Short mmCIF file of C-alpha atoms in Angstrom, two decimals:
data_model
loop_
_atom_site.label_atom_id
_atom_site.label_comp_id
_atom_site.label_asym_id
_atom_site.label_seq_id
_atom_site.Cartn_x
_atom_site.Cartn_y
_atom_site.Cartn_z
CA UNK R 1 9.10 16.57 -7.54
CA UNK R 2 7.76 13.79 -5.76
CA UNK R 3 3.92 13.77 -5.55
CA UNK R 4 2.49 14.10 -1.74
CA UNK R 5 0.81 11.34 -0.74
CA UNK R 6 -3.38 10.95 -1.75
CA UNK R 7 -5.00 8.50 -0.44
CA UNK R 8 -7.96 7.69 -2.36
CA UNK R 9 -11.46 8.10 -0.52
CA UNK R 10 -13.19 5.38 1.05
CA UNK R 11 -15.66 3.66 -0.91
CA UNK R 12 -19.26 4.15 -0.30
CA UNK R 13 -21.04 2.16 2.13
CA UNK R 14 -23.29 -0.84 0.56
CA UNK R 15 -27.09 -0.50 1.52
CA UNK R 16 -29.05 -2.60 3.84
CA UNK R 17 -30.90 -5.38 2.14
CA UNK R 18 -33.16 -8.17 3.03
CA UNK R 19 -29.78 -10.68 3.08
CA UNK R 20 -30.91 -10.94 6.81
CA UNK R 21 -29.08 -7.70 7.97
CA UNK R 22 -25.63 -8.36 5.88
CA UNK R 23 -25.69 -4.93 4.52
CA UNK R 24 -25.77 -3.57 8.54
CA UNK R 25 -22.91 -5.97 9.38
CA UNK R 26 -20.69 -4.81 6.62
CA UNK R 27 -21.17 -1.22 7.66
CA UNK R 28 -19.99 -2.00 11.21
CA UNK R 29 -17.20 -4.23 9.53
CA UNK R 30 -16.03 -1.07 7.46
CA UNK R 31 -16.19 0.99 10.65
CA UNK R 32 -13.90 -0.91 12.65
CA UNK R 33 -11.73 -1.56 10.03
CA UNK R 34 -11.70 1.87 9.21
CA UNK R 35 -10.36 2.39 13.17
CA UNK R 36 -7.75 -0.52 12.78
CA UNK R 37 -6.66 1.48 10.05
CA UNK R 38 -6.17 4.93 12.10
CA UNK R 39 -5.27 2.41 15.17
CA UNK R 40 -2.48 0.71 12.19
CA UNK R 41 -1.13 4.58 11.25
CA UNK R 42 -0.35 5.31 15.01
CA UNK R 43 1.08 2.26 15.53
CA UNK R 44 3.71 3.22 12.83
CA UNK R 45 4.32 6.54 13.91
CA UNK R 46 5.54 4.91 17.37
CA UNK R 47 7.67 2.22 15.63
CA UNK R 48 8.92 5.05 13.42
CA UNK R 49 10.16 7.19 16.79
CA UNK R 50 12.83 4.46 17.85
CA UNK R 51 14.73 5.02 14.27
CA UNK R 52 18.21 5.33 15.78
CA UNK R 53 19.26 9.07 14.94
CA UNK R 54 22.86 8.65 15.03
CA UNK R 55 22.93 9.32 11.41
CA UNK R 56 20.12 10.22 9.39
CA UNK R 57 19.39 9.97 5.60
CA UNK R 58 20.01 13.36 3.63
CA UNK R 59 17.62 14.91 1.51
CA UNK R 60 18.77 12.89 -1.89
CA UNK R 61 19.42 9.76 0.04
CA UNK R 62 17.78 6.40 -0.89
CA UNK R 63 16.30 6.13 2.35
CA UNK R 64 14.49 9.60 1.67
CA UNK R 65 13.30 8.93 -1.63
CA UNK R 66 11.91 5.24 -0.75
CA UNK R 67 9.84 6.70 2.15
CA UNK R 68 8.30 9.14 -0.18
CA UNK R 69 7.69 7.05 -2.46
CA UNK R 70 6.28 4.18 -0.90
CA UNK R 71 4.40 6.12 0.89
CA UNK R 72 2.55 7.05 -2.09
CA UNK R 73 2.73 3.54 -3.34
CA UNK R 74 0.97 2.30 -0.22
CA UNK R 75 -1.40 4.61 -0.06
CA UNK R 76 -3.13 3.28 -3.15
CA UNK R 77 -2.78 0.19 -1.89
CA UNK R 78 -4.65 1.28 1.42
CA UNK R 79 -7.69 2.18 -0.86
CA UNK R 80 -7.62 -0.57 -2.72
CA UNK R 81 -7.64 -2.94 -0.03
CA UNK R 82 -10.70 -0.87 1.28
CA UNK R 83 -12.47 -1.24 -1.35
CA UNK R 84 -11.88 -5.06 -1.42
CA UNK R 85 -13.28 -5.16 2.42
CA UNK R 86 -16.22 -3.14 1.45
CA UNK R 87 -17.12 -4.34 -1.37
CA UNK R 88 -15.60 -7.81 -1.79
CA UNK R 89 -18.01 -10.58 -2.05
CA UNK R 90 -15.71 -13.24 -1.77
CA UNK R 91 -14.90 -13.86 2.76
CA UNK R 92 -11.05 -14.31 1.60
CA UNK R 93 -10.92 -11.20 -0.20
CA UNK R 94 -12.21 -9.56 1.89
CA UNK R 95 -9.93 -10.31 4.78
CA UNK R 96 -6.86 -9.79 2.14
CA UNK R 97 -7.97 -6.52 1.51
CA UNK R 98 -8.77 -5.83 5.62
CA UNK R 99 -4.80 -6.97 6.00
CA UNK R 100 -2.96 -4.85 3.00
CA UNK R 101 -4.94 -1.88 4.36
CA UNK R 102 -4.19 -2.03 8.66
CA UNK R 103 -0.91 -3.46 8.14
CA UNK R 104 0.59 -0.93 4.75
CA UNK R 105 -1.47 2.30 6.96
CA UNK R 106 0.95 1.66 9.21
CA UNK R 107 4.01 1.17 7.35
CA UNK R 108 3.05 4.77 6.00
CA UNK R 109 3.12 6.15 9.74
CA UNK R 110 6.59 4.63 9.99
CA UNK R 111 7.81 6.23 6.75
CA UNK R 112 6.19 9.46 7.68
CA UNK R 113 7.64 9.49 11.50
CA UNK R 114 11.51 8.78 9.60
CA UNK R 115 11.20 11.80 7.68
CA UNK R 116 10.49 13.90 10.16
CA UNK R 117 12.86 12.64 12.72
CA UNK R 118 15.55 13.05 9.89
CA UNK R 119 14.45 16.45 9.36
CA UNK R 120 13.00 16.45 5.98
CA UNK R 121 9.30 16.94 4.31
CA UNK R 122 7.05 14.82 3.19
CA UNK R 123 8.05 15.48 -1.00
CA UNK R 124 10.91 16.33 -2.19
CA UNK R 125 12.60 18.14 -5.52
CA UNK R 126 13.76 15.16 -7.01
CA UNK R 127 10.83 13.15 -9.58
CA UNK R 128 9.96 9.71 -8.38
CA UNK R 129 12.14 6.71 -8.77
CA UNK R 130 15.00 9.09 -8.84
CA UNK R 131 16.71 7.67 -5.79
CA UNK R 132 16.71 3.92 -7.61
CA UNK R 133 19.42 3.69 -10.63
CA UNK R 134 17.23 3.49 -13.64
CA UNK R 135 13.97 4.64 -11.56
CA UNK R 136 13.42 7.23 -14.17
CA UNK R 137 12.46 4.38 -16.65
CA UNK R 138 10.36 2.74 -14.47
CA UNK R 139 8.09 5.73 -14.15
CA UNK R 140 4.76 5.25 -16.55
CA UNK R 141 2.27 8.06 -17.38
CA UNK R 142 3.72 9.01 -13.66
CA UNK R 143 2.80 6.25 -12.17
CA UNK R 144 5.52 3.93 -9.79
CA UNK R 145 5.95 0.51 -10.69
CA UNK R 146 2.77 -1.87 -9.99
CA UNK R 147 0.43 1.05 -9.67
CA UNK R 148 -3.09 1.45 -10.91
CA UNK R 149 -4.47 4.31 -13.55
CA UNK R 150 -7.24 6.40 -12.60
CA UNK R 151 -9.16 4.63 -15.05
CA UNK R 152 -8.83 1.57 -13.40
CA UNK R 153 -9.29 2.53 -9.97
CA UNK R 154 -12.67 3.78 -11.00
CA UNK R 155 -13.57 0.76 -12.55
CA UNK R 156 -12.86 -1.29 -9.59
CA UNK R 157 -14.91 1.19 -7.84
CA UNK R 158 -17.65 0.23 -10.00
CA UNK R 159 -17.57 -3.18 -9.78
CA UNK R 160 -19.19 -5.76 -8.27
CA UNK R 161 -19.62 -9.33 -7.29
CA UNK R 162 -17.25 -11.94 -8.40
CA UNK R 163 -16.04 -9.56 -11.27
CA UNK R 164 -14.56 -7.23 -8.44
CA UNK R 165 -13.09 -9.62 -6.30
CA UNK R 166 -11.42 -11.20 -9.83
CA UNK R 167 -9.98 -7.55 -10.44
CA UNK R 168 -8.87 -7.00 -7.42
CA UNK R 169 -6.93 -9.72 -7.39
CA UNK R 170 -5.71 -8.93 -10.32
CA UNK R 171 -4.95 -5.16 -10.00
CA UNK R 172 -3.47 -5.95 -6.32
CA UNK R 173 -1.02 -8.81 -7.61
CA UNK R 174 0.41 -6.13 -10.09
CA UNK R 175 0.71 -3.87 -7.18
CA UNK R 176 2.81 -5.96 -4.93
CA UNK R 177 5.21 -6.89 -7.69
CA UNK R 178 6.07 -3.52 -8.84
CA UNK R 179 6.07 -2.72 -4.82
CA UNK R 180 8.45 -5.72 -4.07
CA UNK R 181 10.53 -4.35 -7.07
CA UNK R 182 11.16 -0.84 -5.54
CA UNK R 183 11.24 -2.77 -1.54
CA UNK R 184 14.39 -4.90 -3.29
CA UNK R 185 15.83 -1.40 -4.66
CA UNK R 186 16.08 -0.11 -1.24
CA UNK R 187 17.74 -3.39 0.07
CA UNK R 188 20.42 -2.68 -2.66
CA UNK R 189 20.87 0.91 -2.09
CA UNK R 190 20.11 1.78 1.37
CA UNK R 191 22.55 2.49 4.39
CA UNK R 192 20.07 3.03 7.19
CA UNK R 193 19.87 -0.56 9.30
CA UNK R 194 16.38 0.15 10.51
CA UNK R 195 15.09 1.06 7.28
CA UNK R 196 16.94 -2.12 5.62
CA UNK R 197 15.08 -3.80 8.44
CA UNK R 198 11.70 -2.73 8.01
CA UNK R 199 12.33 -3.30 3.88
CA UNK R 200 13.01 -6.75 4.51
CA UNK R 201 9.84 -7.23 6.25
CA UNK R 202 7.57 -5.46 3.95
CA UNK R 203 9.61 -7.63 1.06
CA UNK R 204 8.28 -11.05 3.17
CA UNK R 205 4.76 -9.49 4.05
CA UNK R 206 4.19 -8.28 -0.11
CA UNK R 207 5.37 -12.26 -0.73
CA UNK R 208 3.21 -13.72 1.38
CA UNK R 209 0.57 -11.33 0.17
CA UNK R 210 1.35 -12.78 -3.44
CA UNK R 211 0.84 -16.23 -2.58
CA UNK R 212 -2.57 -15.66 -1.11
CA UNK R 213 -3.60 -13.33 -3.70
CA UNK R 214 -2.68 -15.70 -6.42
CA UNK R 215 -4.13 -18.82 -4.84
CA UNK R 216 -7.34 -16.80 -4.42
CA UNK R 217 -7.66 -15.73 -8.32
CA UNK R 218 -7.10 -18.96 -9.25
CA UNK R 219 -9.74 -20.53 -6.75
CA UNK R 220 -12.11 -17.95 -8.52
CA UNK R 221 -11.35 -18.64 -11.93
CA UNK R 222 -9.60 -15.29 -12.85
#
């Protein structure tokens, strides 16, 4: 059965300093990106809605199991990227981890708002990867393609400074290619024009991503 969607908690705040008041600014940073994240989710639900209903995905369908899964997917990628803003001391890290977390919180809303208007929950019966032919093997320790242990989630937590904007980089670059991997099995398999359509542009955002990830790691030496 597919796992419902967790999205890791937000990392705590950093503590005013005597930087000249840049602990205070990152707090207010964090809180509005914190709303363009809720601001990013509704803005997905609302896309979601105009999903033409003429014929909608079944409960085994590609199109089901993608949204499930991605949503999952992106969700750690949300908290991740939340991190980065918080705690990022690098200014272009930061912003890349402001971006992947607005713009994949609402990618989730328009997954979310397609299963419902097709009728179906959330999870599902069938294990992860199952909708994508040999999706089963690309399952490790239960995690989808690209995504981060527990154990190294929690050491990013703990990180700071240049070594957490290096693994970051580095944890996030893995991320996108294993999320480009299942965005391209969904372009192969899927039926649904708006969700093909929406793929596609995930596929160019996660690329883009990638470029400006890698360029960034290599600025920094990683």
């Amino acid at each position: 059965m597919t796992a419902a969607p967790v999205t890791e908690s937000a990392p705590e705040e950093t503590p005013a300093t005597d930087d000249g008041g840049r602990g205070s600014a990152r707090r207010f940073g964090a809180l509005a990106l914190a709303a363009a994240v809720v601001v990013g989710l509704l803005l997905g639900y609302a896309g979601g809605l105009l999903t033409p209903t003429f014929t909608r995905p079944g409960e085994n369908s590609a199109e089901a199991g993608f949204a499930r899964d991605m949503t999952t997917h992106h969700a750690q990628a949300v908290a991740m990227g939340l991190m980065a803003f918080q705690q990022g001391e690098d200014a272009e890290v930061r912003q890349i981890g402001g971006d992947i977390a607005t713009g994949q919180q609402g990618e989730i809303g328009t997954m979310q708002t397609w299963l419902r208007s097709w009728g179906l929950d959330p999870t599902g019966e069938q294990p992860a990867m199952a909708w994508m032919p040999d999706g089963a093997g690309l399952v490790k320790n239960g995690l989808m393609p690209g995504m981060a242990t527990p154990e190294q989630m929690a050491k990013l937590r703990e990180a700071r400074g240049r070594a957490f904007d290096v693994l970051f980089l580095q944890m996030m670059i893995q991320h996108h290619l294993g999320g480009i991997h299942m965005i391209q099995g969904i372009l192969d398999e899927g039926h649904d024009d708006d969700v093909l359509a929406v793929a596609q542009v995930m596929k160019n955002t996660q690329q883009t991503d990638l470029t400006n990830l890698q360029a960034a790691l290599k600025r920094l030496g990683g």
